[in-house]
Short mmCIF file of C-alpha atoms in Angstrom, two decimals:
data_model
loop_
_atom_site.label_atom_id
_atom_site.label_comp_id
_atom_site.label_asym_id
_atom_site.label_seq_id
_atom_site.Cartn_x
_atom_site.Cartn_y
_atom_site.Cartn_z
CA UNK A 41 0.00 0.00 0.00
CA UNK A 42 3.02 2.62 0.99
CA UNK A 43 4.74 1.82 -2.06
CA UNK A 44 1.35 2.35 -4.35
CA UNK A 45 0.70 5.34 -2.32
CA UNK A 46 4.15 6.40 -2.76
CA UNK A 47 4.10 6.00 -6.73
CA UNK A 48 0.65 7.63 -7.08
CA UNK A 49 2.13 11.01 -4.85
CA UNK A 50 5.10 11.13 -7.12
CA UNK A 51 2.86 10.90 -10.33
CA UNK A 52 0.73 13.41 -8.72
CA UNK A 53 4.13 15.73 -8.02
CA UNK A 54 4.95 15.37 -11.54
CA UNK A 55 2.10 16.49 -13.04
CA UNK A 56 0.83 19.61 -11.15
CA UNK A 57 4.19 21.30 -11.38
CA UNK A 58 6.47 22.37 -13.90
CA UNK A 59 9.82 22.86 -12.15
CA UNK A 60 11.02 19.12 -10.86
CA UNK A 61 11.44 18.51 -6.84
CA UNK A 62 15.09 18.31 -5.68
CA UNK A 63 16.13 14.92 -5.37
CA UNK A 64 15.22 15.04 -1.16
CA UNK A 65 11.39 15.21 -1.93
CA UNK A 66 11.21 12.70 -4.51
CA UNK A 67 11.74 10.07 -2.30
CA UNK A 68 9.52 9.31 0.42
CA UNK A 69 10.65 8.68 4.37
CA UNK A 70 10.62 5.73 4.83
CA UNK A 71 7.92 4.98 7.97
CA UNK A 72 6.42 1.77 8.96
CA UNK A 73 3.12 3.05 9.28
CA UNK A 74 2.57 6.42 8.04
CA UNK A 75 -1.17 6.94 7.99
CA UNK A 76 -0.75 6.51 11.94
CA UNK A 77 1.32 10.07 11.51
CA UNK A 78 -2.38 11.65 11.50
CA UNK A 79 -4.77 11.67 13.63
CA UNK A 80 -7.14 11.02 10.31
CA UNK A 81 -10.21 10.16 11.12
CA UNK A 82 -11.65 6.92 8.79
CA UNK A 83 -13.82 8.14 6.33
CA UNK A 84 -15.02 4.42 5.37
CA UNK A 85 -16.27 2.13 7.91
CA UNK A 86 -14.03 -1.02 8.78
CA UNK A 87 -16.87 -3.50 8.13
CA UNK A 88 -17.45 -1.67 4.63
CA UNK A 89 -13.56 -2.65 4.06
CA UNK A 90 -14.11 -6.31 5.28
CA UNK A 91 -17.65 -6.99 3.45
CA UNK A 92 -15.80 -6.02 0.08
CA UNK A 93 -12.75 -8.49 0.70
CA UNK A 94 -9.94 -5.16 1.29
CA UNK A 95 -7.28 -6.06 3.01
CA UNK A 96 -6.54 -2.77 5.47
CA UNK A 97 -2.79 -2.75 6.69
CA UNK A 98 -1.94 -3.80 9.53
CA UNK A 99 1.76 -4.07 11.95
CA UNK A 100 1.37 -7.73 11.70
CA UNK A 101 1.25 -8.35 7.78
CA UNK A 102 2.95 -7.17 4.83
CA UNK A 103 1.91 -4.22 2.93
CA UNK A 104 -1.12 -4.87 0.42
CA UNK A 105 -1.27 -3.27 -2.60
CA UNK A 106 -4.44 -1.65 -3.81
CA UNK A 107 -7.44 -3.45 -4.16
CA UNK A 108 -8.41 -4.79 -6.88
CA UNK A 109 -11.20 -2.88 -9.02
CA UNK A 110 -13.95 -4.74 -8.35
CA UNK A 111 -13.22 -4.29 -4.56
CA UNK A 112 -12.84 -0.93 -4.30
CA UNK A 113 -15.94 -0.25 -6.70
CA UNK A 114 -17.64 -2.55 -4.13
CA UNK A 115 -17.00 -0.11 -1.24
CA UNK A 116 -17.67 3.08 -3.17
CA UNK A 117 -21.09 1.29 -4.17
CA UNK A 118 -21.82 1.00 -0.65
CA UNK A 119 -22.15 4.82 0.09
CA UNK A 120 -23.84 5.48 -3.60
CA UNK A 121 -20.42 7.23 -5.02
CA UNK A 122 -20.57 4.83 -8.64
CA UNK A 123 -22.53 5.80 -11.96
CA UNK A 124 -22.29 2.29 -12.42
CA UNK A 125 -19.79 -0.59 -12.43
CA UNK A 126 -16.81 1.78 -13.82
CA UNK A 127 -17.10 5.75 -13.12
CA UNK A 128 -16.86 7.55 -10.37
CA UNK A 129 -20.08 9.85 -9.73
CA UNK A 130 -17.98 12.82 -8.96
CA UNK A 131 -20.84 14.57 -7.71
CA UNK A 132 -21.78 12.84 -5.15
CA UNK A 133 -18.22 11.81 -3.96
CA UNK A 134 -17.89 15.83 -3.60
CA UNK A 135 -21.13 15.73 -1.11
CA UNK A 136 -19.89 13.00 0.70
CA UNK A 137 -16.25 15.23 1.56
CA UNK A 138 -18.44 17.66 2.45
CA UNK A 139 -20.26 15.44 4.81
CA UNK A 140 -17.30 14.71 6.22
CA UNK A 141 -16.03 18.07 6.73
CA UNK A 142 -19.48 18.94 8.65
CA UNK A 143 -18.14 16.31 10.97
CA UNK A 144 -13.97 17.25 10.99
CA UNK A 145 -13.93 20.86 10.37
CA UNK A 146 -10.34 20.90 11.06
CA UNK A 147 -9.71 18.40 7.44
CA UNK A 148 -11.40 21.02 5.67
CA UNK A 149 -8.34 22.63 3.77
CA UNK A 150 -7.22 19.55 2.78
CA UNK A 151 -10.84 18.34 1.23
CA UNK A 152 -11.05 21.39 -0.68
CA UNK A 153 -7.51 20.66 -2.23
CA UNK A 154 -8.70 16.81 -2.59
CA UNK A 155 -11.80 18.21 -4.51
CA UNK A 156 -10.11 20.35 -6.53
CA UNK A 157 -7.60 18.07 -7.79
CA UNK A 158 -8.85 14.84 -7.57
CA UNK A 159 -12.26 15.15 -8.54
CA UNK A 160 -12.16 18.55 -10.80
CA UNK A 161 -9.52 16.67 -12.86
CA UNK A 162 -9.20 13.43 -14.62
CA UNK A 163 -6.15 11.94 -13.17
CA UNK A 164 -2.79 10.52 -14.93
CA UNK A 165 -1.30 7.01 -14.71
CA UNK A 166 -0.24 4.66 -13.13
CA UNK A 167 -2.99 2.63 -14.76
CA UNK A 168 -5.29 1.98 -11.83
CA UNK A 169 -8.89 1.97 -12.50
CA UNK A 170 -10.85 5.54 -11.69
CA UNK A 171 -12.34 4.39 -8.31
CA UNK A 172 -8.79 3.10 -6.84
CA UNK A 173 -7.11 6.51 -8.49
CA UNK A 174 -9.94 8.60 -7.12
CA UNK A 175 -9.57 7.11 -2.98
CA UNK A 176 -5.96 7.13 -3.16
CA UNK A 177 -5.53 10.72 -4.74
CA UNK A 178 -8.42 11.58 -1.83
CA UNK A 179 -6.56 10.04 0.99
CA UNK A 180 -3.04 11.24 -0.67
CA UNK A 181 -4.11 15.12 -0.53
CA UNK A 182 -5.71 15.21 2.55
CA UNK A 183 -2.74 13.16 4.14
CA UNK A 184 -0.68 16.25 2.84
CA UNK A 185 -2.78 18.79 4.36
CA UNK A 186 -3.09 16.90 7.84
CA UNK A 187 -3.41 18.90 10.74
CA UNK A 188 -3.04 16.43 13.61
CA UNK A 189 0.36 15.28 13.21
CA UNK A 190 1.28 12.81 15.57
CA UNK A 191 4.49 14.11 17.71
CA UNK A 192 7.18 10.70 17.41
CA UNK A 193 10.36 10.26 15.55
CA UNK A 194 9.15 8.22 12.62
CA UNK A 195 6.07 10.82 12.22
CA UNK A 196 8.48 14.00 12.25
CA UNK A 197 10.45 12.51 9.26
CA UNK A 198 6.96 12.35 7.80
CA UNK A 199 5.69 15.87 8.99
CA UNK A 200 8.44 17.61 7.79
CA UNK A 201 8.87 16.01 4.19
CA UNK A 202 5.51 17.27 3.60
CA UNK A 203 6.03 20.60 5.26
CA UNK A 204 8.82 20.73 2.82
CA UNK A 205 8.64 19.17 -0.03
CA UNK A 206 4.66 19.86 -0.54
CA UNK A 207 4.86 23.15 -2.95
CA UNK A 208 6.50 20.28 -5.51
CA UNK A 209 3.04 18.42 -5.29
CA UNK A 210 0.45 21.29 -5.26
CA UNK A 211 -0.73 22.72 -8.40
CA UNK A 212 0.89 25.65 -9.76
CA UNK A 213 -1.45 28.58 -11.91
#
């Protein structure tokens, strides 16, 4: 999963900016566990994972990879975010952030960045189908914009490669 995640951020990075990152930002800390670096609240319930067969990470096993398609359409289905069996209903993924802002104000910055440039635009390789692109470009942005950091050693290597490196993966006018 942290080396999909990883890939996708970088492809991200590339695209939104013109001028390349110094060599420092283009590779990743790496951090056992990074989503555990914010206090990020789940925005999909665990059972939701576990009735569509998705694997969630865990200090025990090694990394998955993304889901499958099929999977990840299956939890998307599940909170009314598909068209049908292949697109995204951008809409009503955009109401469902904004649920979720009602209920963490404090993520807000980084859903309006997430909306913005993973739903506003159709996104670049790797070739992952649009639901898995859409989730992890979600999750990816609002990672970026956390603002709950979580104050240990491994999390500051994390904390401040973002603080730093992040102007190479926002999008430039």
């Amino acid at each position: 999963m942290f080396r999909i995640s990883s890939f996708c951020l970088l492809i991200v990075l590339q695209v939104v900016t013109s001028e390349p990152p110094p060599p420092h930002c283009r590779v990743i800390p790496r951090v056992e566990n990074p989503t555990k670096c914010c206090n990020f609240p789940k925005i999909f319930k665990e059972e939701d994972f576990k009735d569509c067969d998705i694997e969630l990470p865990n200090e025990n096993s090694s990394r998955p990879g993304p889901p499958d398609c099929s999977k990840q359409i299956c939890l998307l289905k599940k909170y009314n975010l598909m068209k049908d069996d292949t697109e995204v209903d951008k809409d009503a993924v955009t109401e469902f952030l904004d649920k979720f802002v009602e209920s963490y104000p404090e993520f807000k910055a980084g859903v309006e960045k997430a909306k913005e440039f993973c739903i506003k635009n159709d996104l670049p390789e790797p070739k992952l189908c649009q639901p898995t692109k859409i989730v992890f470009c979600i999750s990816n942005v609002i990672f970026m914009e956390c603002p709950k950091w979580e104050d240990v050693d491994d999390c500051k290597k994390i904390k401040d490669y973002v603080e730093e490196c992040k102007k190479y993966f926002e999008k430039t006018n």
